[in-house]
Coordinates of C-alpha atoms in Angstrom, one line a residue:
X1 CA 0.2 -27.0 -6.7
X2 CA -1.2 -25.9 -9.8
X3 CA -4.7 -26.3 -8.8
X4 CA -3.7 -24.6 -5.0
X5 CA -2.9 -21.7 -7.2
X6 CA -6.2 -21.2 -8.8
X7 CA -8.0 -21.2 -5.6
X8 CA -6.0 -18.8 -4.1
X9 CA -6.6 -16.9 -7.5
X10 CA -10.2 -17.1 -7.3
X11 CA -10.5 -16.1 -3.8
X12 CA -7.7 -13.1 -3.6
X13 CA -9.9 -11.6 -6.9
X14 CA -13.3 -12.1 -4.8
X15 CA -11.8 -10.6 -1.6
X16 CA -10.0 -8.1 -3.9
X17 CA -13.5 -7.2 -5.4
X18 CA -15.3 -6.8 -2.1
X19 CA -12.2 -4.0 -0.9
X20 CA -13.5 -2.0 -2.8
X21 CA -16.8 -2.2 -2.4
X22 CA -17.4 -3.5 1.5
X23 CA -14.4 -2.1 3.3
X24 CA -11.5 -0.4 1.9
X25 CA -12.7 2.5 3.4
X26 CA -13.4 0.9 6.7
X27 CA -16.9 3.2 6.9
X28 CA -18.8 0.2 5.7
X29 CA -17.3 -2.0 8.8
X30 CA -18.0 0.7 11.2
X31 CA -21.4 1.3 10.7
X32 CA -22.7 -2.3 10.2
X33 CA -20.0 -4.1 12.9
X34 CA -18.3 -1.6 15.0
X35 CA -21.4 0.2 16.2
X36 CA -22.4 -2.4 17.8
X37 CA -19.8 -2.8 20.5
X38 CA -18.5 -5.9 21.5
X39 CA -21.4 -8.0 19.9
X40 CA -21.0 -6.3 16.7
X41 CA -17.4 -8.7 16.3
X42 CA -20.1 -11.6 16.7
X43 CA -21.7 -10.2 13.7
X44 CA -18.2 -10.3 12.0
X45 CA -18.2 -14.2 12.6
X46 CA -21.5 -14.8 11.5
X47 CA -21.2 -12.8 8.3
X48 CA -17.8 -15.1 7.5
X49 CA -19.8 -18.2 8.1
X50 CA -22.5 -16.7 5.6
X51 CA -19.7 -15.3 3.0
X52 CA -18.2 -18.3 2.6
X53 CA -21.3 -20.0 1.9
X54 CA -22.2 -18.0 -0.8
X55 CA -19.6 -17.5 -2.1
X56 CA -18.9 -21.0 -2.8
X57 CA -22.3 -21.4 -3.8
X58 CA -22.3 -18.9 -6.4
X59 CA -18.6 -20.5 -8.0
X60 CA -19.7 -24.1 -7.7
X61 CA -23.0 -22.6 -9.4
X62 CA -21.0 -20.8 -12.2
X63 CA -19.1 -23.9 -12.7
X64 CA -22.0 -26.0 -12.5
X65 CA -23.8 -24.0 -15.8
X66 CA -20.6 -23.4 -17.7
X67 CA -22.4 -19.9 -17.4
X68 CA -21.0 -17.4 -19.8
X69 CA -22.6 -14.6 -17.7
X70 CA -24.8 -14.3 -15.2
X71 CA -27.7 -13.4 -16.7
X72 CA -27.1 -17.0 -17.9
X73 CA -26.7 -18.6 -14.5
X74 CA -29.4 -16.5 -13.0
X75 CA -32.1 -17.7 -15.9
X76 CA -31.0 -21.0 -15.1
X77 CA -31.5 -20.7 -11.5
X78 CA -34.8 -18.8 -11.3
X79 CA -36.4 -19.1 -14.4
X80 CA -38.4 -16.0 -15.7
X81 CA -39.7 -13.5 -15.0
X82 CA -37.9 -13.8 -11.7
X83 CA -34.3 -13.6 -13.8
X84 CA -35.9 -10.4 -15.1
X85 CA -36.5 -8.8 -11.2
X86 CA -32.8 -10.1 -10.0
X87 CA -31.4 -8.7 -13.3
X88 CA -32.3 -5.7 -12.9
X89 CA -31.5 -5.6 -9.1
X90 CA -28.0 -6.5 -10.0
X91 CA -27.7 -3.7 -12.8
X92 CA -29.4 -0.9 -10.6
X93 CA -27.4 -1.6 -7.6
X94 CA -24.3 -1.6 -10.0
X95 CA -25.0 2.0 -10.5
X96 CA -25.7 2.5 -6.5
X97 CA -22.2 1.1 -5.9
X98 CA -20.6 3.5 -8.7
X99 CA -22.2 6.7 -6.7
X100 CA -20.6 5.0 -3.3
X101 CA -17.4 4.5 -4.7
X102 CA -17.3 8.0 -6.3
X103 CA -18.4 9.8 -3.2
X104 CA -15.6 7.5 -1.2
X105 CA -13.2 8.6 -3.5
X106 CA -13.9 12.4 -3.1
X107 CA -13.9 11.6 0.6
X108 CA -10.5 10.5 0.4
X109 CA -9.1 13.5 -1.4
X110 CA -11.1 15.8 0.7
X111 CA -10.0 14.1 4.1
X112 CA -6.1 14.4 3.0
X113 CA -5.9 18.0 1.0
X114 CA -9.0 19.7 2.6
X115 CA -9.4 20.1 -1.2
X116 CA -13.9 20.5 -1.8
X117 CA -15.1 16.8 -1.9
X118 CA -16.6 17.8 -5.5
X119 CA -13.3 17.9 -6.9
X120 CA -12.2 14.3 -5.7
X121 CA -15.6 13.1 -7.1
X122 CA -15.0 14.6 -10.4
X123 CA -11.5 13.0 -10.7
X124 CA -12.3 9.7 -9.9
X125 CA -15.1 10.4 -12.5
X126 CA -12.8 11.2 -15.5
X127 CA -10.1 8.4 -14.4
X128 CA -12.8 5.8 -14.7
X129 CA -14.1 6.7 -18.1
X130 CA -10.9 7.4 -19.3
X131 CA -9.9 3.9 -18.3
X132 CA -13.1 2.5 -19.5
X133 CA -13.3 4.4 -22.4
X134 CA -9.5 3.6 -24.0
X135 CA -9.7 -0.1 -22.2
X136 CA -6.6 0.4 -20.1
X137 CA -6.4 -3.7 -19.4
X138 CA -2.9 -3.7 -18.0
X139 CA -3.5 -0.5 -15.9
X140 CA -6.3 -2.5 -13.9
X141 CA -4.3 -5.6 -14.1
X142 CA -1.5 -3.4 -11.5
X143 CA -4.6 -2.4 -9.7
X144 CA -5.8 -5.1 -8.9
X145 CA -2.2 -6.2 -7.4
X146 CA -2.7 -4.0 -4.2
X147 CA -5.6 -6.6 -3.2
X148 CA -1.9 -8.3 -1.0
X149 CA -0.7 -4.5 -0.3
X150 CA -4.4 -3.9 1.6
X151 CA -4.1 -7.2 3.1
X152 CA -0.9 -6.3 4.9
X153 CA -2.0 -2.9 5.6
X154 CA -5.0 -4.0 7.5
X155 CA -2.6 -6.4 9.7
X156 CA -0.3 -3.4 10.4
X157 CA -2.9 -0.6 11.3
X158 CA -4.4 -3.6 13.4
X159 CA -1.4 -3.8 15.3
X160 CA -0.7 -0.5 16.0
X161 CA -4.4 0.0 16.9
X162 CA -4.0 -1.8 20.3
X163 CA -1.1 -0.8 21.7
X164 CA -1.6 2.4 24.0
X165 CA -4.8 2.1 24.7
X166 CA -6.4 4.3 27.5
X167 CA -10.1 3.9 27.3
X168 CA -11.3 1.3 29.7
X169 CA -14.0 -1.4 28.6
X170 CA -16.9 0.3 29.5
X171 CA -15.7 3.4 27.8
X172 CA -14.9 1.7 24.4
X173 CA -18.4 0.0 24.6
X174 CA -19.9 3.1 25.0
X175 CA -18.2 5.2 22.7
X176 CA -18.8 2.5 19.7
X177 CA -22.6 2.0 20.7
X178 CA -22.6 5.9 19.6
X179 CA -21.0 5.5 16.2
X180 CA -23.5 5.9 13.2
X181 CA -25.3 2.4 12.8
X182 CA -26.7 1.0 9.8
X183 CA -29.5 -1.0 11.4
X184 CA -31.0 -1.7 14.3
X185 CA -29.5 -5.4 15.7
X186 CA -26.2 -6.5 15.0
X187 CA -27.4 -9.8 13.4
X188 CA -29.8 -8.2 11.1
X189 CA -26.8 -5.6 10.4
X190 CA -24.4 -9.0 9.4
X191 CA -26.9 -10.4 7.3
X192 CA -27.1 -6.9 5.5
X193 CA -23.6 -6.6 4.9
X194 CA -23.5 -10.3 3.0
X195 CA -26.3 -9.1 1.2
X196 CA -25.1 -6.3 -0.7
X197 CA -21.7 -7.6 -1.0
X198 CA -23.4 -10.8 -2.5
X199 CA -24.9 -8.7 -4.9
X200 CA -21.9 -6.8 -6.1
X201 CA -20.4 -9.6 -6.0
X202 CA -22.3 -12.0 -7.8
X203 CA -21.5 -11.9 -11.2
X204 CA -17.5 -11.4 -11.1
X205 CA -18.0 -15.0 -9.0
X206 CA -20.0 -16.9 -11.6
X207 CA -17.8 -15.9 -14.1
X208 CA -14.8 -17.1 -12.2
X209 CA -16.6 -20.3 -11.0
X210 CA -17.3 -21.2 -14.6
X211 CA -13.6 -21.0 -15.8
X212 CA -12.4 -22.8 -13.2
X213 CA -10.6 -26.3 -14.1
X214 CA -13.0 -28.3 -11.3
X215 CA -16.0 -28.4 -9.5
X216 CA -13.5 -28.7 -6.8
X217 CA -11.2 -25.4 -7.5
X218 CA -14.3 -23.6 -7.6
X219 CA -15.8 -24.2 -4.5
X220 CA -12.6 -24.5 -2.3
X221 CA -11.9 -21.2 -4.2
X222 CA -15.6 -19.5 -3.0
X223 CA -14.8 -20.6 0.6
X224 CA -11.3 -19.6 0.9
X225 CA -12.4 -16.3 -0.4
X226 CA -14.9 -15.6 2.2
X227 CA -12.7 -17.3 4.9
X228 CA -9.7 -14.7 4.5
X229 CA -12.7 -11.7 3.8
X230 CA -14.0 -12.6 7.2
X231 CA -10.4 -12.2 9.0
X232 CA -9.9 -8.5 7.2
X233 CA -13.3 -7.8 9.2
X234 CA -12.3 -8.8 12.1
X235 CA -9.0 -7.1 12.6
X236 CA -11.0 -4.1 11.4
X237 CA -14.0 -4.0 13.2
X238 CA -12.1 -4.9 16.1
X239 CA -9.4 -1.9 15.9
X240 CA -12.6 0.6 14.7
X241 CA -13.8 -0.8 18.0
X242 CA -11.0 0.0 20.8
X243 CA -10.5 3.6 18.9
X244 CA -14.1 4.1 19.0
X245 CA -14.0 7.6 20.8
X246 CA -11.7 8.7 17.6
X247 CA -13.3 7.6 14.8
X248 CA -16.7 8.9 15.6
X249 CA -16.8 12.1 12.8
X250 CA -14.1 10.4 10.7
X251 CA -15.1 9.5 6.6
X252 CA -12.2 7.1 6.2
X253 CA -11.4 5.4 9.2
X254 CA -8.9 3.7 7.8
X255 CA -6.8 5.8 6.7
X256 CA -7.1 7.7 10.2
X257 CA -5.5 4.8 11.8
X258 CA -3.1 4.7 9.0
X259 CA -1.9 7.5 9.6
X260 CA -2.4 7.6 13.6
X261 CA 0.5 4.6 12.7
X262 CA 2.9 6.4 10.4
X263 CA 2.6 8.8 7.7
X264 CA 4.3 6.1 5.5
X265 CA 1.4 3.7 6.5
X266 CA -1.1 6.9 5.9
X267 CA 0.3 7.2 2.0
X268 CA 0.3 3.6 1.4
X269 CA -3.6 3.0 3.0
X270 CA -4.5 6.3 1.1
X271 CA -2.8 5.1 -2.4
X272 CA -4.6 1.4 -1.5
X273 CA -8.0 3.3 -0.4
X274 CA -8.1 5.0 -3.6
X275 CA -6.8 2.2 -5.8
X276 CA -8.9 -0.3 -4.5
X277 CA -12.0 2.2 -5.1
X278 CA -10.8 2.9 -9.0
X279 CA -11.2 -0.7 -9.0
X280 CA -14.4 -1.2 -7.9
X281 CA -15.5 1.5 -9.8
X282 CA -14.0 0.9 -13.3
X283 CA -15.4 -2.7 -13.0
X284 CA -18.6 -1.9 -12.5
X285 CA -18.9 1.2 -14.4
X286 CA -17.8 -1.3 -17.3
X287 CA -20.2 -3.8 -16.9
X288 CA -22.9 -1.4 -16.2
X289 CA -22.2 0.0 -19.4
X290 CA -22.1 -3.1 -21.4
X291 CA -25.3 -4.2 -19.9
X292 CA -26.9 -1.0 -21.0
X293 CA -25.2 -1.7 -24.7
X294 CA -26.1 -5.1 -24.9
X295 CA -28.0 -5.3 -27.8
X296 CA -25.6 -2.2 -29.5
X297 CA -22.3 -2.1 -28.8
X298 CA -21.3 1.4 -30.2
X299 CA -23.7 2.3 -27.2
X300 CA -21.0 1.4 -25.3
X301 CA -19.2 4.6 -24.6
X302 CA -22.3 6.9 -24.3
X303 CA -23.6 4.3 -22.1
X304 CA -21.0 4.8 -19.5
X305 CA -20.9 8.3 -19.5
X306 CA -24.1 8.9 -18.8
X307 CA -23.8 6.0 -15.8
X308 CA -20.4 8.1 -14.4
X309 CA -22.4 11.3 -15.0
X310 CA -25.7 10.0 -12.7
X311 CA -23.0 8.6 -10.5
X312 CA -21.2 11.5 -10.2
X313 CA -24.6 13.9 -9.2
X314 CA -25.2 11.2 -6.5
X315 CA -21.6 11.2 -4.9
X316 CA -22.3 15.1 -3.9
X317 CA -24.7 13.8 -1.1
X318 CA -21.9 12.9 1.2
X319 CA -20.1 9.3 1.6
X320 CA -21.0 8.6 5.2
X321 CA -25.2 9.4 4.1
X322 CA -24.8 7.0 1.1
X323 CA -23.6 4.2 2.8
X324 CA -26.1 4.7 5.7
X325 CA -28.6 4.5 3.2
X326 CA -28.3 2.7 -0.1
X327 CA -26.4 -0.2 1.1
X328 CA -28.8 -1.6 4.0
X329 CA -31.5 -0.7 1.4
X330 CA -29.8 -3.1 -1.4
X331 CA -29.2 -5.4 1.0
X332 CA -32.7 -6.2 2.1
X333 CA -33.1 -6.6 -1.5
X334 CA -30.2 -8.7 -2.1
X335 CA -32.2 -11.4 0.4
X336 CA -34.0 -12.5 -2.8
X337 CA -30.9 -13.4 -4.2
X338 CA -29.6 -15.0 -1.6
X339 CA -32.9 -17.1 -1.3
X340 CA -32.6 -17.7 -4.5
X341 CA -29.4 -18.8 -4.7
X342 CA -30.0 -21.5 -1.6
X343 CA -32.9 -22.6 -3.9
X344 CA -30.0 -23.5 -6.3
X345 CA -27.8 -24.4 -4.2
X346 CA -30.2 -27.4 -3.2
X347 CA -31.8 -28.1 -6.2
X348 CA -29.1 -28.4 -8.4
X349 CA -26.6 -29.4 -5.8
X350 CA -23.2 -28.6 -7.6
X351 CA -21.0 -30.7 -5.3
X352 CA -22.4 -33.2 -6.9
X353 CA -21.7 -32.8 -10.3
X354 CA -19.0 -34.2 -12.6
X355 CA -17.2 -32.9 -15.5
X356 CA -16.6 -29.4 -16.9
X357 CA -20.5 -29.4 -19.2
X358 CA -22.5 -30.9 -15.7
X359 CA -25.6 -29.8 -17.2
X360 CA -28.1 -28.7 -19.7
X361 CA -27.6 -25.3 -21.4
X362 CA -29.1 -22.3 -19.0
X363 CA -31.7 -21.9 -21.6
X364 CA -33.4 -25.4 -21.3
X365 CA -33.0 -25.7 -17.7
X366 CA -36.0 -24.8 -16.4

C-alpha cells in the first residue's frame, strides 16, 4: 500500500505539473490535437504512448544517479559540453514557459471581466514574486491540491460537451480542420507536444525519480503519470473537437465549456485555470531564479524579478500567438533531449539496476 501511494504521488505531481504548463487552459490541446479533426485524437494516443515512456525514463534515470538535480543527471547522461547545450535549453525555455503562463493568466482575467489583458498579466506577475519572494511553501502546497479538482473538472465538462450536439460529422471535421494549428501533420504536432512538455518537465521528474524508495516506484510512478496525462487529452481534445464551430476565437477553451455547463463549473475551471497557472509559474519562476543565483544566493531575489519582469513584457504579445509560436519552436528543440534521454535510457538501462546508490557519482560517469 505504502509503496502504491508513492506512485500515485509521483505521477498526480508530474500530471499536476504538466496542467499547468500543457493544458489547463485547453489552447495548447486545441492547437496541436483538435485541429486536426478526427486524426488529431490519434495524435492524442500516440503522445500517451510517448509520455509515458519518458516519463518513466527520466524517474528510473533520476533514481538510477541518486541525482541531486538535473544538471547532475543530465552531466551524467551526456557528458560535456552537451550538458552545457541542454542546460541552457532547459533554463531558457523555463523563462519561455513563465511568459506563457503569464499571458494565460491575463487571458483568463480578460476573458471573464473584459478587464485589459495587461492587468491580468501584471497580477499574476506580483502573486508569483510575492510567493517566491516570502517562500509561501504551504500556499503552493494547497495549490498544488487542485491537480484532483482539474481532474474531475475535465470529466464533467467532457460530459456535458456531447450531449446536444447538432453539428453533423462532416461539419465538426470541418470546423476543427479550421481551428489555429501548431504544425503541419498531426503526428509531427504529437511528437511536438511531448517535446516541450518533456522539457518543462524534466527536472521536477528527476528529482522525484531520485527520492523515490525503488527503482520500481519510480518507473511505475513515470508511467502511471503519463498514462492518466494521456486520458485528460483525450476527453479534451475530443470535446474541443465536437464543439469545434465554438471554440474557434476562444483564448480559454476550457473554461468556455465550463461555463457552457454551469456557471458553478465556469468558477471552479476558472479558479483551477488560474491556480494551476500560479503553479506552473511560481515553480518555474523559482528555479529559473535559483539557476541564475547559483553561484550567489543573495542573487536570488533580483534574479527573479528581473525573470517576472522579461516575462511579463513577453505576456503583452497575446496568449493564443505565444503558444502558436514558442512551444512548437521549444519543442523541436526538446528532440535533443529526448534523443538524448533514449541514449540513456539504453545505455545505462535503469530497470536493471539494484539498490538506492546503482551507480557512480554523475561526475565520474562519463
Amino acid at each position: 500500500m505504502r509503496g502504491f501511494r508513492e506512485i500515485a504521488r509521483i505521477a498526480a505531481a508530474f500530471v499536476g505539473i504538466i496542467v499547468g504548463a500543457g493544458f489547463a487552459s485547453g489552447q495548447e490541446i486545441v492547437q496541436f490535437f483538435s485541429s486536426f479533426g478526427i486524426t488529431g485524437l490519434a495524435g492524442v494516443a500516440f503522445s500517451t504512448i510517448l509520455f509515458t515512456l519518458f516519463a518513466a525514463a527520466l524517474s528510473g534515470l533520476g533514481h538510477h544517479f541518486n541525482a541531486a538535480s538535473h544538471k547532475d543527471a543530465l552531466y551524467a547522461i551526456s557528458g560535456y559540453p552537451a550538458s552545457v547545450f541542454l542546460d541552457a535549453l532547459i533554463t531558457i525555455f523555463m523563462l519561455a514557459v513563465l511568459v506563457i503562463m503569464f499571458a494565460g493568466g491575463s487571458a483568463l482575467v480578460e476573458q471573464l471581466s473584459g478587464v485589459p489583458a495587461i492587468w491580468g498579466a501584471l497580477l499574476i506577475t506580483a502573486i508569483s514574486v510575492l510567493i517566491v519572494w516570502l517562500g509561501l511553501q504551504k500556499l503552493i502546497t494547497i495549490i498544488c491540491c487542485v491537480t484532483p479538482l482539474m481532474v474531475l473538472l475535465v470529466v464533467i465538462v467532457a460530459s456535458t460537451a456531447f450531449p446536444g450536439m447538432t453539428d453533423s460529422a462532416g461539419a465538426m471535421e470541418r470546423a476543427a480542420l479550421k481551428l489555429p494549428a501548431a504544425s503541419n501533420h498531426w503526428f509531427l504536432a504529437s511528437v511536438l507536444y511531448v517535446s516541450f512538455n518533456i522539457v518543462a518537465g524534466a527536472p521536477f521528474l528527476i528529482i522525484m525519480g531520485s527520492r523515490a524508495t525503488s527503482r520500481r516506484v519510480a518507473l511505475r510512478g513515470g508511467m502511471l503519470g503519463g498514462i492518466l496525462l494521456g486520458l485528460l487529452m483525450l476527453l479534451l481534445a475530443a470535446s474541443f473537437y465536437v464543439r469545434a464551430s465554438e471554440i474557434a476565437e476562444v483564448p480559454l477553451p476550457s473554461l468556455y465549456l465550463a461555463m457552457r455547463a454551469s456557471p458553478v463549473f465556469g468558477f471552479l475551471m476558472a479558479f483551477v485555470i488560474f491556480a494551476s497557472i500560479l503553479n506552473t509559474a511560481v515553480g518555474v519562476l523559482c528555479s529559473f531564479a535559483a539557476r541564475l543565483s547559483e553561484t550567489s544566493p543573495s542573487r536570488f531575489r533580483p534574479a527573479s524579478a528581473v525573470g517576472a519582469a522579461l516575462a511579463f513584457g513577453g505576456s503583452l504579445l497575446g496568449f493564443t500567438q505565444l503558444i502558436n509560436k514558442i512551444y512548437p519552436f521549444f519543442g523541436y528543440l526538446g528532440l535533443v533531449l529526448m534523443v538524448w534521454i533514449l541514449f540513456a535510457w539504453f545505455r545505462f538501462r535503469p530497470w536493471r539496476a539494484t539498490g538506492t546508490q546503482e551507480c557512480e557519482a554523475p561526475n565520474a560517469a562519463l
